Amino acid sequence: MDVSDQATQREEQLLEAALSDQAYKTRLTADGTCKNCGEAVVAGMFCDADCRDDFERRERAARMNGVGYGA
Ligand SMILES: [Zn+2]
């Protein structure tokens, strides 16, 4: 791989990251239920830190697998 290939790849990664972040934020709106387990929450999007970590781990894994949002 030469330098220009690396630059192109880097740009693609940045674009993908930007798009995923946008989708991520759009999806993450507080609606009174935990995004991880579905339990009712008073404030925020998760009932506790474990659920948040769990959710983030799965989101990251989905991104790495190339699984799209809403798939
Ligand atoms: Zn939860």
mmCIF file with all atom_site columns, C-alpha atoms and ligand atoms in Angstrom:
data_model
loop_
_atom_site.group_PDB
_atom_site.id
_atom_site.type_symbol
_atom_site.label_atom_id
_atom_site.label_alt_id
_atom_site.label_comp_id
_atom_site.label_asym_id
_atom_site.label_entity_id
_atom_site.label_seq_id
_atom_site.pdbx_PDB_ins_code
_atom_site.Cartn_x
_atom_site.Cartn_y
_atom_site.Cartn_z
_atom_site.occupancy
_atom_site.B_iso_or_equiv
_atom_site.pdbx_formal_charge
_atom_site.auth_seq_id
_atom_site.auth_comp_id
_atom_site.auth_asym_id
_atom_site.auth_atom_id
_atom_site.pdbx_PDB_model_num
ATOM   1  C  CA . MET A 1 1  ? 0.000   0.000  0.000  1.00 0.00 ? 1  MET A CA 1
ATOM   2  C  CA . ASP A 1 2  ? 1.478   3.354  -0.939 1.00 0.00 ? 2  ASP A CA 1
ATOM   3  C  CA . VAL A 1 3  ? 0.992   6.681  0.750  1.00 0.00 ? 3  VAL A CA 1
ATOM   4  C  CA . SER A 1 4  ? -1.906  7.842  -1.421 1.00 0.00 ? 4  SER A CA 1
ATOM   5  C  CA . ASP A 1 5  ? -3.797  4.621  -0.730 1.00 0.00 ? 5  ASP A CA 1
ATOM   6  C  CA . GLN A 1 6  ? -3.323  5.168  2.959  1.00 0.00 ? 6  GLN A CA 1
ATOM   7  C  CA . ALA A 1 7  ? -4.613  8.731  2.671  1.00 0.00 ? 7  ALA A CA 1
ATOM   8  C  CA . THR A 1 8  ? -7.711  7.576  0.825  1.00 0.00 ? 8  THR A CA 1
ATOM   9  C  CA . GLN A 1 9  ? -8.373  4.892  3.363  1.00 0.00 ? 9  GLN A CA 1
ATOM   10 C  CA . ARG A 1 10 ? -8.005  7.381  6.172  1.00 0.00 ? 10 ARG A CA 1
ATOM   11 C  CA . GLU A 1 11 ? -10.481 9.751  4.553  1.00 0.00 ? 11 GLU A CA 1
ATOM   12 C  CA . GLU A 1 12 ? -12.976 6.945  4.124  1.00 0.00 ? 12 GLU A CA 1
ATOM   13 C  CA . GLN A 1 13 ? -12.610 6.005  7.765  1.00 0.00 ? 13 GLN A CA 1
ATOM   14 C  CA . LEU A 1 14 ? -13.189 9.582  8.850  1.00 0.00 ? 14 LEU A CA 1
ATOM   15 C  CA . LEU A 1 15 ? -16.268 9.857  6.676  1.00 0.00 ? 15 LEU A CA 1
ATOM   16 C  CA . GLU A 1 16 ? -17.633 6.596  7.997  1.00 0.00 ? 16 GLU A CA 1
ATOM   17 C  CA . ALA A 1 17 ? -16.991 7.703  11.554 1.00 0.00 ? 17 ALA A CA 1
ATOM   18 C  CA . ALA A 1 18 ? -18.792 10.974 10.945 1.00 0.00 ? 18 ALA A CA 1
ATOM   19 C  CA . LEU A 1 19 ? -21.778 9.220  9.433  1.00 0.00 ? 19 LEU A CA 1
ATOM   20 C  CA . SER A 1 20 ? -21.952 6.661  12.219 1.00 0.00 ? 20 SER A CA 1
ATOM   21 C  CA . ASP A 1 21 ? -21.731 9.327  14.874 1.00 0.00 ? 21 ASP A CA 1
ATOM   22 C  CA . GLN A 1 22 ? -24.621 11.131 13.297 1.00 0.00 ? 22 GLN A CA 1
ATOM   23 C  CA . ALA A 1 23 ? -26.722 7.998  13.149 1.00 0.00 ? 23 ALA A CA 1
ATOM   24 C  CA . TYR A 1 24 ? -25.687 7.151  16.682 1.00 0.00 ? 24 TYR A CA 1
ATOM   25 C  CA . LYS A 1 25 ? -26.767 10.505 18.058 1.00 0.00 ? 25 LYS A CA 1
ATOM   26 C  CA . THR A 1 26 ? -30.006 10.486 16.115 1.00 0.00 ? 26 THR A CA 1
ATOM   27 C  CA . ARG A 1 27 ? -30.858 7.081  17.481 1.00 0.00 ? 27 ARG A CA 1
ATOM   28 C  CA . LEU A 1 28 ? -29.862 7.973  21.002 1.00 0.00 ? 28 LEU A CA 1
ATOM   29 C  CA . THR A 1 29 ? -32.701 10.143 22.128 1.00 0.00 ? 29 THR A CA 1
ATOM   30 C  CA . ALA A 1 30 ? -33.994 9.852  25.646 1.00 0.00 ? 30 ALA A CA 1
ATOM   31 C  CA . ASP A 1 31 ? -37.489 8.427  25.465 1.00 0.00 ? 31 ASP A CA 1
ATOM   32 C  CA . GLY A 1 32 ? -37.957 7.178  29.007 1.00 0.00 ? 32 GLY A CA 1
ATOM   33 C  CA . THR A 1 33 ? -36.648 3.665  28.457 1.00 0.00 ? 33 THR A CA 1
ATOM   34 C  CA . CYS A 1 34 ? -33.202 2.164  28.819 1.00 0.00 ? 34 CYS A CA 1
ATOM   35 C  CA . LYS A 1 35 ? -31.608 1.776  25.398 1.00 0.00 ? 35 LYS A CA 1
ATOM   36 C  CA . ASN A 1 36 ? -30.005 -1.429 26.539 1.00 0.00 ? 36 ASN A CA 1
ATOM   37 C  CA . CYS A 1 37 ? -32.645 -3.409 28.411 1.00 0.00 ? 37 CYS A CA 1
ATOM   38 C  CA . GLY A 1 38 ? -35.841 -1.460 27.810 1.00 0.00 ? 38 GLY A CA 1
ATOM   39 C  CA . GLU A 1 39 ? -36.534 -0.735 31.475 1.00 0.00 ? 39 GLU A CA 1
ATOM   40 C  CA . ALA A 1 40 ? -38.199 2.552  32.282 1.00 0.00 ? 40 ALA A CA 1
ATOM   41 C  CA . VAL A 1 41 ? -35.728 5.244  33.265 1.00 0.00 ? 41 VAL A CA 1
ATOM   42 C  CA . VAL A 1 42 ? -36.431 8.584  34.896 1.00 0.00 ? 42 VAL A CA 1
ATOM   43 C  CA . ALA A 1 43 ? -33.661 10.489 33.166 1.00 0.00 ? 43 ALA A CA 1
ATOM   44 C  CA . GLY A 1 44 ? -31.048 9.725  30.575 1.00 0.00 ? 44 GLY A CA 1
ATOM   45 C  CA . MET A 1 45 ? -30.971 6.806  28.212 1.00 0.00 ? 45 MET A CA 1
ATOM   46 C  CA . PHE A 1 46 ? -29.770 3.962  30.413 1.00 0.00 ? 46 PHE A CA 1
ATOM   47 C  CA . CYS A 1 47 ? -30.842 2.625  33.776 1.00 0.00 ? 47 CYS A CA 1
ATOM   48 C  CA . ASP A 1 48 ? -27.256 2.251  34.953 1.00 0.00 ? 48 ASP A CA 1
ATOM   49 C  CA . ALA A 1 49 ? -23.635 2.360  33.900 1.00 0.00 ? 49 ALA A CA 1
ATOM   50 C  CA . ASP A 1 50 ? -23.594 -1.365 33.151 1.00 0.00 ? 50 ASP A CA 1
ATOM   51 C  CA . CYS A 1 51 ? -26.373 -0.988 30.627 1.00 0.00 ? 51 CYS A CA 1
ATOM   52 C  CA . ARG A 1 52 ? -24.618 1.949  29.041 1.00 0.00 ? 52 ARG A CA 1
ATOM   53 C  CA . ASP A 1 53 ? -21.365 0.014  28.767 1.00 0.00 ? 53 ASP A CA 1
ATOM   54 C  CA . ASP A 1 54 ? -23.196 -2.987 27.381 1.00 0.00 ? 54 ASP A CA 1
ATOM   55 C  CA . PHE A 1 55 ? -24.931 -0.904 24.782 1.00 0.00 ? 55 PHE A CA 1
ATOM   56 C  CA . GLU A 1 56 ? -21.775 0.900  23.741 1.00 0.00 ? 56 GLU A CA 1
ATOM   57 C  CA . ARG A 1 57 ? -19.929 -2.381 23.422 1.00 0.00 ? 57 ARG A CA 1
ATOM   58 C  CA . ARG A 1 58 ? -22.578 -3.740 21.110 1.00 0.00 ? 58 ARG A CA 1
ATOM   59 C  CA . GLU A 1 59 ? -22.702 -0.553 19.056 1.00 0.00 ? 59 GLU A CA 1
ATOM   60 C  CA . ARG A 1 60 ? -18.967 -0.694 18.602 1.00 0.00 ? 60 ARG A CA 1
ATOM   61 C  CA . ALA A 1 61 ? -19.053 -4.369 17.645 1.00 0.00 ? 61 ALA A CA 1
ATOM   62 C  CA . ALA A 1 62 ? -21.803 -3.676 15.126 1.00 0.00 ? 62 ALA A CA 1
ATOM   63 C  CA . ARG A 1 63 ? -19.761 -0.897 13.588 1.00 0.00 ? 63 ARG A CA 1
ATOM   64 C  CA . MET A 1 64 ? -16.703 -3.088 13.323 1.00 0.00 ? 64 MET A CA 1
ATOM   65 C  CA . ASN A 1 65 ? -18.732 -5.841 11.679 1.00 0.00 ? 65 ASN A CA 1
ATOM   66 C  CA . GLY A 1 66 ? -20.046 -3.342 9.192  1.00 0.00 ? 66 GLY A CA 1
ATOM   67 C  CA . VAL A 1 67 ? -23.594 -3.947 10.331 1.00 0.00 ? 67 VAL A CA 1
ATOM   68 C  CA . GLY A 1 68 ? -25.607 -0.895 9.484  1.00 0.00 ? 68 GLY A CA 1
ATOM   69 C  CA . TYR A 1 69 ? -28.027 0.930  11.700 1.00 0.00 ? 69 TYR A CA 1
ATOM   70 C  CA . GLY A 1 70 ? -31.530 -0.360 11.508 1.00 0.00 ? 70 GLY A CA 1
ATOM   71 C  CA . ALA A 1 71 ? -30.301 -3.613 10.010 1.00 0.00 ? 71 ALA A CA 1
HETATM 72 ZN ZN . ZN  B 2 .  ? -30.953 -1.037 31.397 1.00 0.00 ? 1  ZN  B ZN 1
#
